Short mmCIF file of C-alpha atoms in Angstrom, two decimals:
data_model
loop_
_atom_site.label_atom_id
_atom_site.label_comp_id
_atom_site.label_asym_id
_atom_site.label_seq_id
_atom_site.Cartn_x
_atom_site.Cartn_y
_atom_site.Cartn_z
CA MET A 1 0.02 -0.33 0.13
CA ARG A 2 1.32 3.38 -1.23
CA ALA A 3 1.82 5.51 1.12
CA ARG A 4 1.08 9.12 0.50
CA PRO A 5 -0.49 12.57 2.13
CA GLY A 6 -4.63 12.51 2.74
CA LYS A 7 -4.81 15.68 0.32
CA THR A 8 -3.15 13.67 -2.33
CA ALA A 9 -4.78 10.74 -1.76
CA ILE A 10 -8.56 12.01 -1.85
CA TYR A 11 -7.83 12.48 -5.80
CA GLU A 12 -7.15 9.48 -6.34
CA GLN A 13 -10.40 8.27 -4.22
CA PHE A 14 -12.54 10.96 -6.70
CA ALA A 15 -10.95 9.22 -9.76
CA ALA A 16 -12.11 6.03 -8.96
CA ASP A 17 -15.37 7.22 -8.28
CA GLY A 18 -15.50 8.82 -11.49
CA ILE A 19 -15.81 12.36 -10.44
CA GLY A 20 -14.42 14.81 -13.35
CA TYR A 21 -15.90 18.27 -11.23
CA MET A 22 -15.63 20.09 -8.18
CA PHE A 23 -18.03 22.83 -7.77
CA GLY A 24 -16.51 25.40 -5.10
CA ASN A 25 -15.21 28.20 -3.57
CA PRO A 26 -11.57 28.35 -1.93
CA GLY A 27 -10.61 29.62 1.56
CA THR A 28 -7.29 29.36 3.18
CA VAL A 29 -8.25 26.14 5.01
CA GLU A 30 -8.77 24.03 1.68
CA GLN A 31 -5.13 25.79 0.57
CA GLY A 32 -3.39 22.42 0.97
CA PHE A 33 -5.93 20.18 -1.04
CA LEU A 34 -6.90 22.17 -3.66
CA ASP A 35 -3.29 22.62 -4.15
CA GLU A 36 -2.71 19.26 -4.70
CA GLY A 37 -5.88 19.36 -6.95
CA GLY A 38 -3.74 20.95 -9.61
CA ARG A 39 -1.51 18.44 -9.83
CA SER A 40 -5.10 15.96 -10.27
CA GLY A 41 -7.24 15.15 -13.66
CA LEU A 42 -10.23 16.69 -11.44
CA SER A 43 -11.83 20.25 -13.03
CA TYR A 44 -12.57 22.79 -10.44
CA LEU A 45 -15.16 24.95 -11.43
CA LEU A 46 -14.78 27.98 -9.25
CA ALA A 47 -17.76 29.43 -8.45
CA LEU A 48 -18.17 33.19 -7.15
CA HIS A 49 -20.79 32.65 -4.10
CA GLU A 50 -21.08 28.76 -2.32
CA GLY A 51 -24.57 28.94 -3.41
CA VAL A 52 -23.71 29.08 -6.71
CA ALA A 53 -21.37 25.90 -6.47
CA VAL A 54 -24.05 23.86 -4.61
CA GLY A 55 -26.93 25.17 -7.22
CA MET A 56 -24.31 24.07 -10.19
CA ALA A 57 -23.78 20.60 -8.55
CA ASP A 58 -27.26 20.37 -7.58
CA GLY A 59 -28.30 20.71 -11.49
CA TYR A 60 -25.26 18.46 -12.36
CA ALA A 61 -26.77 15.46 -10.45
CA ARG A 62 -30.17 15.55 -11.54
CA ALA A 63 -29.12 15.26 -15.42
CA ALA A 64 -26.34 12.71 -15.01
CA GLN A 65 -27.86 10.47 -12.19
CA ARG A 66 -24.81 10.33 -10.25
CA PRO A 67 -23.08 12.05 -7.31
CA ALA A 68 -21.66 15.62 -7.73
CA LEU A 69 -19.07 16.92 -5.95
CA VAL A 70 -18.76 20.40 -3.71
CA GLN A 71 -15.77 22.00 -1.80
CA LEU A 72 -16.75 24.96 0.64
CA HIS A 73 -14.54 27.05 2.93
CA SER A 74 -15.34 26.31 6.75
CA GLY A 75 -18.28 27.60 8.68
CA VAL A 76 -19.20 30.80 6.81
CA GLY A 77 -19.29 29.03 3.31
CA LEU A 78 -21.01 26.01 4.76
CA GLY A 79 -23.89 28.74 6.08
CA ASN A 80 -23.79 30.37 2.64
CA GLY A 81 -24.17 27.35 0.67
CA ILE A 82 -27.20 25.97 3.26
CA GLY A 83 -30.19 27.78 1.31
CA MET A 84 -28.96 25.57 -1.81
CA LEU A 85 -28.23 22.39 0.37
CA TYR A 86 -31.99 22.60 1.99
CA GLN A 87 -33.22 22.33 -1.93
CA ALA A 88 -30.82 19.20 -2.48
CA LYS A 89 -32.15 17.65 0.47
CA ARG A 90 -36.17 18.07 -0.51
CA GLY A 91 -35.09 17.22 -4.51
CA GLY A 92 -32.78 14.09 -3.47
CA SER A 93 -29.43 15.31 -5.24
CA PRO A 94 -27.05 12.92 -4.16
CA LEU A 95 -23.65 15.65 -3.54
CA VAL A 96 -21.18 15.19 -1.68
CA VAL A 97 -19.98 18.34 0.05
CA LEU A 98 -16.31 18.74 1.48
CA VAL A 99 -16.43 21.50 3.75
CA GLY A 100 -12.35 22.57 5.03
CA GLU A 101 -11.16 23.62 8.44
CA ALA A 102 -8.10 24.95 9.93
CA GLY A 103 -7.83 21.69 12.43
CA VAL A 104 -8.40 18.91 15.23
CA ARG A 105 -5.74 20.15 16.91
CA TYR A 106 -7.26 23.84 17.34
CA ASP A 107 -10.69 22.65 18.86
CA SER A 108 -10.15 23.75 22.36
CA MET A 109 -9.23 27.09 20.84
CA ASP A 110 -12.36 28.47 20.08
CA ALA A 111 -10.36 30.50 17.06
CA GLN A 112 -11.39 32.31 14.42
CA MET A 113 -13.95 30.52 11.88
CA ALA A 114 -14.17 27.57 15.07
CA ALA A 115 -17.59 26.12 14.47
CA ASP A 116 -19.63 23.02 15.04
CA LEU A 117 -19.94 22.11 11.00
CA VAL A 118 -21.48 19.12 11.96
CA SER A 119 -24.33 20.09 13.54
CA MET A 120 -24.49 22.89 11.17
CA ALA A 121 -24.95 20.77 8.31
CA ARG A 122 -27.39 17.63 9.90
CA PRO A 123 -30.60 19.49 9.28
CA VAL A 124 -29.94 20.09 5.76
CA THR A 125 -27.94 17.13 4.58
CA LYS A 126 -28.98 13.08 4.72
CA TYR A 127 -25.63 12.44 6.59
CA ALA A 128 -22.92 15.07 8.05
CA THR A 129 -19.54 13.71 9.50
CA ARG A 130 -15.70 15.11 9.98
CA VAL A 131 -12.76 12.93 9.22
CA LEU A 132 -10.81 12.28 12.75
CA ASP A 133 -8.14 10.02 11.90
CA PRO A 134 -5.89 9.92 8.59
CA ALA A 135 -5.93 6.56 8.03
CA SER A 136 -10.05 6.74 7.15
CA THR A 137 -10.06 9.75 5.11
CA LEU A 138 -10.89 7.53 2.00
CA ARG A 139 -13.28 4.85 3.94
CA VAL A 140 -15.10 7.69 4.92
CA LEU A 141 -15.52 9.32 1.57
CA ARG A 142 -16.59 6.26 0.34
CA ARG A 143 -19.29 6.28 2.67
CA ALA A 144 -20.46 9.50 1.47
CA VAL A 145 -20.37 8.79 -2.25
CA LYS A 146 -22.62 5.57 -0.95
CA ILE A 147 -24.91 7.26 1.39
CA ALA A 148 -25.51 10.61 -1.08
CA MET A 149 -26.54 7.54 -4.13
CA THR A 150 -28.67 4.70 -2.24
CA PRO A 151 -32.33 5.52 -2.13
CA PRO A 152 -33.33 8.36 -0.96
CA ARG A 153 -30.74 9.85 -2.41
CA GLY A 154 -29.44 13.07 -0.74
CA PRO A 155 -26.53 15.52 0.13
CA VAL A 156 -23.67 14.29 2.42
CA VAL A 157 -21.54 16.48 4.31
CA VAL A 158 -18.03 15.46 5.00
CA VAL A 159 -15.90 17.88 7.16
CA LEU A 160 -11.82 17.59 6.24
CA PRO A 161 -9.76 19.31 8.62
CA ALA A 162 -6.22 20.52 7.02
CA ASP A 163 -4.02 18.60 9.55
CA VAL A 164 -5.70 15.46 9.01
CA LEU A 165 -5.06 15.52 5.41
CA ASP A 166 -1.78 17.09 5.58
CA GLN A 167 -0.49 13.20 7.58
CA ILE A 168 0.07 10.28 5.39
CA THR A 169 -2.64 7.50 4.68
CA THR A 170 -1.83 3.97 3.16
CA GLU A 171 -5.60 3.36 2.34
CA PRO A 172 -6.21 2.24 -1.03
CA ALA A 173 -8.42 3.97 -3.52
CA LEU A 174 -10.75 2.17 -4.74
CA PRO A 175 -14.33 2.46 -6.53
CA THR A 176 -17.45 3.02 -3.72
CA THR A 177 -20.10 0.29 -4.06
CA ILE A 178 -23.64 1.37 -4.45
CA PRO A 179 -26.47 -0.99 -3.04
CA ASP A 180 -28.74 -2.03 -5.04
CA THR A 181 -32.16 -1.31 -4.26
CA ARG A 182 -34.24 -2.82 -7.69
CA VAL A 183 -36.58 -4.41 -5.24
CA ALA A 184 -39.79 -5.19 -6.17
CA PRO A 185 -42.77 -6.82 -3.57
CA ALA A 186 -44.04 -9.89 -2.49
CA ALA A 187 -46.60 -11.12 -4.98
CA GLY A 188 -49.31 -11.12 -2.25
CA LEU A 189 -48.20 -7.62 -1.94
CA VAL A 190 -48.86 -6.69 -5.13
CA GLU A 191 -52.34 -8.49 -5.64
CA GLN A 192 -53.14 -6.61 -2.15
CA ALA A 193 -52.50 -3.37 -4.02
CA ALA A 194 -54.47 -4.40 -7.17
CA GLU A 195 -57.23 -5.31 -5.78
CA ALA A 196 -57.41 -1.85 -3.58
CA LEU A 197 -56.99 -0.21 -6.58
CA ARG A 198 -59.55 -1.62 -8.57
CA ALA A 199 -62.12 -1.42 -6.01
CA GLY A 200 -62.65 2.44 -6.54
CA GLU A 201 -64.95 4.02 -8.92
CA ARG A 202 -63.10 7.33 -8.98
CA PRO A 203 -59.34 6.41 -8.89
CA LEU A 204 -56.47 9.09 -8.11
CA ILE A 205 -52.65 8.94 -9.23
CA LEU A 206 -50.42 11.17 -7.22
CA MET A 207 -46.54 11.15 -8.56
CA GLY A 208 -43.56 12.58 -7.61
CA ASP A 209 -39.67 12.26 -8.86
CA GLY A 210 -39.44 9.14 -7.39
CA VAL A 211 -40.80 7.79 -10.30
CA ALA A 212 -38.18 9.76 -12.53
CA ALA A 213 -35.24 8.45 -10.69
CA SER A 214 -36.55 4.92 -10.98
CA GLY A 215 -37.05 5.15 -14.73
CA ALA A 216 -40.98 4.23 -13.68
CA GLN A 217 -42.64 6.59 -16.76
CA SER A 218 -43.93 3.88 -19.29
CA GLU A 219 -45.20 1.80 -16.45
CA LEU A 220 -47.10 4.74 -14.83
CA THR A 221 -48.44 5.26 -18.45
CA ARG A 222 -49.79 1.58 -18.59
CA VAL A 223 -50.89 1.72 -14.84
CA ALA A 224 -52.78 5.33 -15.33
CA GLU A 225 -54.62 4.11 -18.29
CA GLN A 226 -55.31 0.10 -17.23
CA LEU A 227 -57.23 2.78 -14.13
CA ARG A 228 -58.07 5.41 -15.92
CA ALA A 229 -57.12 7.12 -12.88
CA PRO A 230 -55.93 10.69 -13.59
CA VAL A 231 -52.16 11.60 -12.90
CA TRP A 232 -51.15 13.99 -10.82
CA GLY A 233 -48.15 15.77 -9.98
CA VAL A 234 -46.89 16.33 -6.08
CA ASN A 235 -43.25 17.63 -5.81
CA SER A 236 -42.81 16.77 -9.14
CA SER A 237 -39.75 18.92 -11.15
CA GLU A 238 -39.08 16.55 -13.19
CA PHE A 239 -40.32 14.52 -16.22
CA ASN A 240 -42.50 11.62 -14.84
CA PHE A 241 -45.47 11.55 -16.83
CA ASP A 242 -46.10 12.90 -19.95
CA THR A 243 -48.33 16.22 -19.29
CA THR A 244 -49.90 16.34 -22.93
CA HIS A 245 -51.36 12.83 -22.04
CA PRO A 246 -55.29 12.95 -21.85
CA LEU A 247 -55.17 11.54 -18.25
CA TYR A 248 -52.67 14.53 -16.74
CA GLY A 249 -54.79 16.34 -14.26
CA GLY A 250 -51.54 18.98 -13.54
CA GLN A 251 -49.71 19.91 -10.63
CA LEU A 252 -51.28 20.10 -7.19
CA GLY A 253 -49.89 23.53 -5.25
CA HIS A 254 -46.60 23.98 -2.94
CA MET A 255 -48.39 26.69 -0.74
CA PHE A 256 -51.75 25.90 0.48
CA GLY A 257 -53.42 22.37 1.37
CA ALA A 258 -56.99 23.53 0.75
CA ASP A 259 -55.28 23.19 -3.35
CA SER A 260 -54.53 19.95 -2.69
CA ALA A 261 -57.59 18.96 -0.89
CA ARG A 262 -60.05 19.87 -3.75
CA VAL A 263 -57.80 17.48 -6.42
CA VAL A 264 -57.70 14.75 -3.75
CA ARG A 265 -61.26 14.62 -1.62
CA GLU A 266 -63.67 13.06 -4.00
CA ALA A 267 -61.30 9.86 -4.93
CA ASP A 268 -61.86 6.75 -3.33
CA ALA A 269 -58.98 4.71 -4.47
CA VAL A 270 -55.04 6.83 -4.55
CA LEU A 271 -51.56 5.40 -5.49
CA ILE A 272 -49.12 7.79 -4.40
CA LEU A 273 -46.08 6.93 -6.25
CA GLY A 274 -42.43 8.23 -5.58
CA THR A 275 -43.29 11.40 -3.45
CA TYR A 276 -44.22 12.64 0.00
CA VAL A 277 -47.85 14.16 0.83
CA PHE A 278 -48.41 16.74 0.99
CA PRO A 279 -45.71 19.40 0.15
CA GLU A 280 -47.12 22.50 1.18
CA VAL A 281 -45.95 25.23 3.11
CA PHE A 282 -49.05 25.42 4.95
CA PRO A 283 -50.55 21.91 4.31
CA SER A 284 -53.77 20.55 6.03
CA LEU A 285 -53.73 18.91 9.53
CA ALA A 286 -56.94 16.97 8.82
CA SER A 287 -56.16 14.34 6.23
CA PRO A 288 -57.50 15.73 2.99
CA PHE A 289 -58.70 12.46 1.56
CA ARG A 290 -62.17 11.09 1.83
CA GLU A 291 -63.05 9.29 4.56
CA GLY A 292 -62.55 5.26 3.42
CA ALA A 293 -60.54 5.82 0.80
CA ARG A 294 -58.31 3.13 0.05
CA ILE A 295 -54.87 4.23 -0.60
CA VAL A 296 -51.36 2.38 -1.60
CA HIS A 297 -47.98 4.61 -1.55
CA ILE A 298 -45.15 2.61 -3.24
CA ASP A 299 -41.78 4.60 -2.64
CA LEU A 300 -38.00 3.67 -1.95
CA ASP A 301 -37.93 6.05 1.38
CA ALA A 302 -39.84 4.56 4.12
CA TYR A 303 -40.22 7.72 6.22
CA GLU A 304 -42.72 9.17 3.34
CA ILE A 305 -45.24 6.79 3.52
CA ALA A 306 -47.94 7.08 6.08
CA LYS A 307 -45.79 10.08 7.47
CA ASN A 308 -48.80 12.07 7.79
CA PHE A 309 -51.70 10.35 6.95
CA PRO A 310 -52.45 6.49 7.15
CA VAL A 311 -52.83 4.35 4.04
CA GLU A 312 -53.99 0.72 3.56
CA LEU A 313 -50.82 -0.54 2.12
CA GLY A 314 -47.29 0.79 2.38
CA LEU A 315 -44.31 -0.53 0.34
CA VAL A 316 -41.08 0.21 0.59
CA ALA A 317 -39.72 -1.21 -2.93
CA ASP A 318 -38.73 0.20 -6.37
CA PRO A 319 -41.46 1.86 -8.51
CA LYS A 320 -40.41 0.88 -11.59
CA LEU A 321 -41.00 -2.96 -10.69
CA THR A 322 -43.81 -2.56 -8.49
CA LEU A 323 -45.53 -0.45 -11.00
CA ALA A 324 -44.38 -3.44 -13.86
CA ALA A 325 -46.04 -6.12 -11.46
CA LEU A 326 -48.97 -4.02 -10.68
CA ALA A 327 -49.58 -3.94 -14.70
CA ASP A 328 -48.98 -7.26 -15.03
CA GLU A 329 -51.96 -8.21 -11.80
CA LEU A 330 -54.51 -5.24 -13.60
CA ASP A 331 -54.11 -7.01 -16.68
CA ARG A 332 -55.10 -10.29 -14.61
CA ARG A 333 -57.40 -8.92 -13.27
CA ARG A 334 -59.56 -7.11 -16.03
CA PRO A 335 -58.29 -6.75 -19.49
CA PRO A 336 -57.36 -3.15 -20.09
CA HIS A 337 -59.96 -1.04 -22.49
CA ALA A 338 -57.82 0.17 -25.18
CA ALA A 339 -60.27 0.23 -27.65
CA GLU A 340 -62.58 3.16 -25.45
CA PRO A 341 -61.39 6.63 -25.36
CA LEU A 342 -59.81 7.89 -22.23
CA PRO A 343 -61.47 9.94 -19.99
CA PRO A 344 -60.26 13.38 -19.84
CA ALA A 345 -58.48 14.51 -16.63
CA GLY A 346 -60.78 17.64 -15.86
CA ARG A 347 -57.83 20.05 -17.49
CA ALA A 348 -59.34 21.71 -21.46
CA LEU A 349 -55.62 21.00 -23.16
CA PRO A 350 -54.10 24.67 -24.34
CA SER A 351 -54.45 25.80 -28.29
CA ALA A 352 -51.11 26.30 -29.81
CA SER A 353 -51.78 29.61 -30.37
CA ASP A 354 -50.05 32.39 -28.01
CA ASP A 355 -52.24 35.27 -26.53
CA GLY A 356 -50.03 37.76 -27.49
CA SER A 357 -48.12 38.51 -24.12
CA VAL A 358 -44.03 38.88 -24.69
CA LEU A 359 -43.61 36.00 -22.41
CA GLU A 360 -46.38 33.34 -24.46
CA ARG A 361 -45.09 34.93 -27.53
CA PHE A 362 -41.24 34.05 -26.94
CA VAL A 363 -41.70 30.67 -25.31
CA ARG A 364 -44.14 29.67 -28.46
CA VAL A 365 -41.04 30.87 -30.38
CA LEU A 366 -38.78 29.11 -28.55
CA ALA A 367 -40.45 26.24 -28.79
CA GLU A 368 -40.93 26.25 -32.77
CA ARG A 369 -37.11 27.34 -33.50
CA ALA A 370 -35.12 25.08 -30.83
CA PRO A 371 -33.79 21.96 -31.53
CA ALA A 372 -36.14 19.01 -30.54
CA ASP A 373 -33.92 17.89 -27.86
CA LEU A 374 -34.01 21.35 -26.08
CA ALA A 375 -33.70 20.57 -22.06
CA VAL A 376 -35.18 23.16 -19.89
CA PHE A 377 -34.52 24.35 -16.51
CA ASP A 378 -37.76 25.96 -14.84
CA GLU A 379 -37.29 28.09 -11.80
CA ALA A 380 -39.51 31.07 -12.98
CA LEU A 381 -42.93 29.83 -11.64
CA THR A 382 -44.93 32.46 -12.01
CA ALA A 383 -44.13 31.95 -16.05
CA SER A 384 -44.44 28.16 -15.66
CA GLY A 385 -48.02 27.68 -17.34
CA ALA A 386 -46.16 29.40 -20.57
CA LEU A 387 -43.70 26.64 -20.47
CA ALA A 388 -45.87 24.02 -19.81
CA LYS A 389 -48.41 25.08 -22.61
CA PHE A 390 -45.71 25.14 -25.45
CA LEU A 391 -42.32 23.28 -23.89
CA PRO A 392 -44.77 20.32 -22.12
CA PRO A 393 -42.13 17.47 -20.44
CA ARG A 394 -42.42 14.88 -22.96
CA ALA A 395 -38.79 13.09 -22.11
CA PRO A 396 -36.64 11.93 -19.45
CA GLY A 397 -33.62 14.03 -18.58
CA ARG A 398 -34.67 17.23 -20.32
CA PHE A 399 -37.08 18.91 -17.48
CA PHE A 400 -35.87 19.63 -14.15
CA GLN A 401 -37.92 22.32 -12.02
CA THR A 402 -36.64 24.13 -8.60
CA ARG A 403 -37.54 22.08 -5.68
CA GLY A 404 -37.31 23.04 -1.91
CA GLY A 405 -38.22 26.37 -1.99
CA SER A 406 -34.62 28.07 -2.34
CA LEU A 407 -34.67 30.85 -4.95
CA GLY A 408 -31.95 31.57 -7.22
CA VAL A 409 -31.13 27.68 -8.69
CA GLY A 410 -32.15 28.34 -11.86
CA ILE A 411 -29.19 29.89 -13.89
CA PRO A 412 -26.69 27.78 -11.78
CA GLY A 413 -29.23 24.52 -12.19
CA ALA A 414 -28.82 24.61 -16.08
CA LEU A 415 -25.00 25.19 -15.70
CA GLY A 416 -24.82 22.07 -14.03
CA VAL A 417 -26.84 20.26 -16.50
CA LYS A 418 -24.80 21.47 -19.05
CA LEU A 419 -22.26 20.41 -18.09
CA ALA A 420 -23.83 16.82 -17.49
CA ARG A 421 -25.42 16.93 -20.43
CA PRO A 422 -22.92 19.05 -23.01
CA ASP A 423 -25.17 16.82 -25.74
CA LEU A 424 -28.15 19.25 -25.11
CA PRO A 425 -29.28 22.70 -25.62
CA VAL A 426 -30.22 23.48 -22.26
CA VAL A 427 -32.46 26.97 -21.81
CA GLY A 428 -32.53 28.24 -18.09
CA PHE A 429 -35.69 29.81 -17.29
CA THR A 430 -35.98 32.50 -13.97
CA GLY A 431 -37.41 35.43 -12.16
CA ASP A 432 -36.06 38.63 -11.49
CA GLY A 433 -36.01 38.18 -7.78
CA GLY A 434 -34.64 34.56 -7.76
CA SER A 435 -31.95 35.52 -10.54
CA MET A 436 -29.97 37.85 -7.85
CA TYR A 437 -29.29 35.18 -5.43
CA THR A 438 -26.74 33.89 -7.77
CA PHE A 439 -26.83 36.13 -10.92
CA GLN A 440 -22.69 35.79 -10.01
CA ALA A 441 -22.85 32.34 -12.04
CA LEU A 442 -22.67 33.90 -15.40
CA TRP A 443 -19.49 34.87 -14.48
CA THR A 444 -18.21 31.13 -13.80
CA ALA A 445 -20.17 30.76 -17.30
CA ALA A 446 -18.17 32.62 -18.93
CA ARG A 447 -14.72 31.79 -16.97
CA TYR A 448 -15.36 27.92 -18.76
CA GLY A 449 -17.37 28.43 -21.85
CA ILE A 450 -20.43 27.11 -20.31
CA ASP A 451 -22.66 27.43 -23.61
CA ALA A 452 -26.05 27.37 -21.83
CA LYS A 453 -28.92 29.79 -22.40
CA PHE A 454 -31.04 32.27 -19.81
CA VAL A 455 -34.20 33.41 -19.42
CA VAL A 456 -34.82 36.64 -16.77
CA CYS A 457 -38.86 36.82 -16.81
CA ASN A 458 -38.95 40.11 -15.37
CA ASN A 459 -42.12 41.27 -13.95
CA ARG A 460 -39.95 43.78 -11.65
CA ARG A 461 -41.52 42.34 -8.35
CA TYR A 462 -42.06 38.81 -6.27
CA ARG A 463 -44.91 38.20 -8.08
CA LEU A 464 -45.42 34.81 -6.59
CA LEU A 465 -45.63 36.60 -3.16
CA ASP A 466 -48.42 38.89 -4.67
CA LEU A 467 -50.31 35.87 -5.53
CA ASN A 468 -49.94 34.06 -1.90
CA ILE A 469 -51.02 37.39 -0.36
CA ASP A 470 -54.34 37.52 -2.38
CA GLN A 471 -54.79 33.74 -1.06
CA TYR A 472 -54.21 35.01 2.20
CA TRP A 473 -56.65 37.80 2.53
CA ASN A 474 -59.03 35.49 0.50
CA GLU A 475 -58.92 32.86 3.21
CA LEU A 476 -58.80 35.47 5.98
CA GLY A 477 -61.60 37.97 5.03
CA ILE A 478 -58.95 40.48 4.76
CA ALA A 479 -60.30 43.04 2.26
CA PRO A 480 -57.44 43.70 -0.87
CA HIS A 481 -55.23 46.62 -0.13
CA ALA A 482 -51.52 47.52 -2.06
CA ARG A 483 -49.42 44.38 -1.27
CA PRO A 484 -46.57 45.25 0.82
CA ALA A 485 -43.75 47.40 -0.40
CA ALA A 486 -40.88 44.46 0.14
CA PHE A 487 -42.74 42.71 -3.12
CA ASP A 488 -41.47 45.45 -5.69
CA LEU A 489 -38.22 45.38 -7.42
CA SER A 490 -38.78 48.37 -9.72
CA ARG A 491 -36.86 51.19 -7.81
CA PRO A 492 -34.08 51.33 -8.92
CA GLU A 493 -34.42 49.39 -12.11
CA ILE A 494 -32.29 46.14 -12.65
CA GLY A 495 -30.17 46.50 -15.60
CA PHE A 496 -29.75 42.55 -16.30
CA THR A 497 -27.85 42.69 -19.66
CA GLY A 498 -25.09 45.17 -18.31
CA LEU A 499 -24.93 43.05 -15.11
CA ALA A 500 -24.76 39.96 -17.50
CA ALA A 501 -21.95 41.87 -20.08
CA SER A 502 -20.28 43.21 -16.81
CA LEU A 503 -19.76 39.48 -16.03
CA GLY A 504 -18.69 38.49 -19.23
CA VAL A 505 -22.11 37.26 -20.60
CA ALA A 506 -23.61 38.60 -23.62
CA GLY A 507 -27.55 39.14 -24.30
CA ARG A 508 -30.54 41.53 -24.88
CA ARG A 509 -33.36 42.86 -23.64
CA VAL A 510 -36.99 42.34 -24.76
CA ASP A 511 -39.81 44.15 -23.86
CA LYS A 512 -41.93 43.98 -27.31
CA PRO A 513 -43.52 41.02 -29.20
CA SER A 514 -42.31 42.81 -32.00
CA GLN A 515 -38.75 41.37 -30.92
CA VAL A 516 -39.14 38.11 -29.47
CA GLU A 517 -38.09 36.23 -33.17
CA ASP A 518 -34.87 37.70 -33.03
CA ALA A 519 -33.95 37.48 -29.66
CA VAL A 520 -34.73 33.88 -29.92
CA GLU A 521 -32.84 33.79 -33.11
CA ALA A 522 -29.49 35.38 -31.29
CA MET A 523 -29.89 33.25 -28.41
CA LEU A 524 -29.74 29.96 -30.58
CA GLY A 525 -27.17 31.19 -32.53
CA HIS A 526 -25.08 32.34 -29.76
CA ASP A 527 -21.66 30.85 -29.25
CA GLY A 528 -21.49 30.49 -25.25
CA PRO A 529 -23.80 31.38 -22.31
CA TYR A 530 -26.27 34.48 -23.24
CA LEU A 531 -28.65 35.73 -21.50
CA ILE A 532 -32.43 37.52 -22.54
CA ASP A 533 -34.00 40.52 -20.30
CA LEU A 534 -37.77 38.97 -20.66
CA ALA A 535 -40.65 42.15 -19.87
CA THR A 536 -43.05 39.81 -18.72
CA ASP A 537 -45.18 42.70 -16.45
#
């Protein structure tokens, strides 16, 4: 076994696990292992803020379906990245986050930047630990990769003291073993699920990103058509079901429990797949389900099954394998009604024409002119209706939406997707408010020539807050009045194209429908990152 410092050995471990990028922002306590990185084959992608580094890693991990490596600087760097780590935890992104610190020898000193980094990280990670013995440095890194990649996936933090990394280790660098969780339930349980779901006259399916993680889209479609059940998204931020399918109902709300209750309250048989219920900020405390409804919940995350409301049958199993077995069982019990037209899900399909607004005109023209394999990262939630209308998710790996409630993931997330899938054209949609959390990500795009495009949907407000407070007033019987001044972003005006130019990214403003076609052509034809400031107010 070869002896070398831990700061050298960790790059051997990254190579053994096929990790090619490290997203980060450096600090003094990481200088030793970052110096070693220059002699490795790993590419360090410098971000000007830790939120950008974590956001890029999140997008990369989602698109690549493999672990993404992040470097953060001590307590201040970890603190700056915590919002995006929460997003990664809620969304199940497999991040391995290395947090540097001065050293174990300084623990008793309570010196500058001293903090309990593991305790800081625990609420926003799946697992957090600190390396104390140089002989276990690579062992801990392998454990971190394994935990991050084992469903339910999520971010892991490893604190690396500088004095530990400076010491010699003889550990071998070996590929991490990821446990295989492709498990299906026993045949008897599949039969119980089929019996419960067939018994309903008003079946309903609630699906989330566990479907995409399992690659179960076609199996879900088969079961939905057999049950003739509307399919609604719950914490559904990737392609889980064809949104142009007649059975697609839409997305449940993410803010108020009453919105979800209106959808689920009449269902007498409910299949929940790869999601928790319900992901609202203000969820219903009482069960929104109909009394006596027969509920089957399938997920690889046992914690989320029956977490808030009882279910008749909970199956900790792989969605793809389980849905395939369920579809076969439904076939045995009742032949599919393939010849009969499918019932509508209560949602009118949009027309192919736009409403004349700048936003709809832009998205329609983009849909017409962009390559068929366009990948979209959507953070501009109040503009999502236009995207759903003209660029509906229809294929795996080409649609990603913000999740977890953190603003600012749109630009860095699109960059991460482009790095993971350089073969795809990538456009990230963000809002004027959300973009300013991580706008400096454009500098990283320019520095490394990452050829993603960005659209800032600029309504000069935190528009989502306008919509939420309107509902809040309505529910409490408060008469409408002037919204809080804190929601306004118009004074002074933010010059997004000027800011982009200062960070090395070209762009243009679009505030009239007549400007749309030229702008779309310019964006798609530009070699390198490009930004559109799209007036949507």
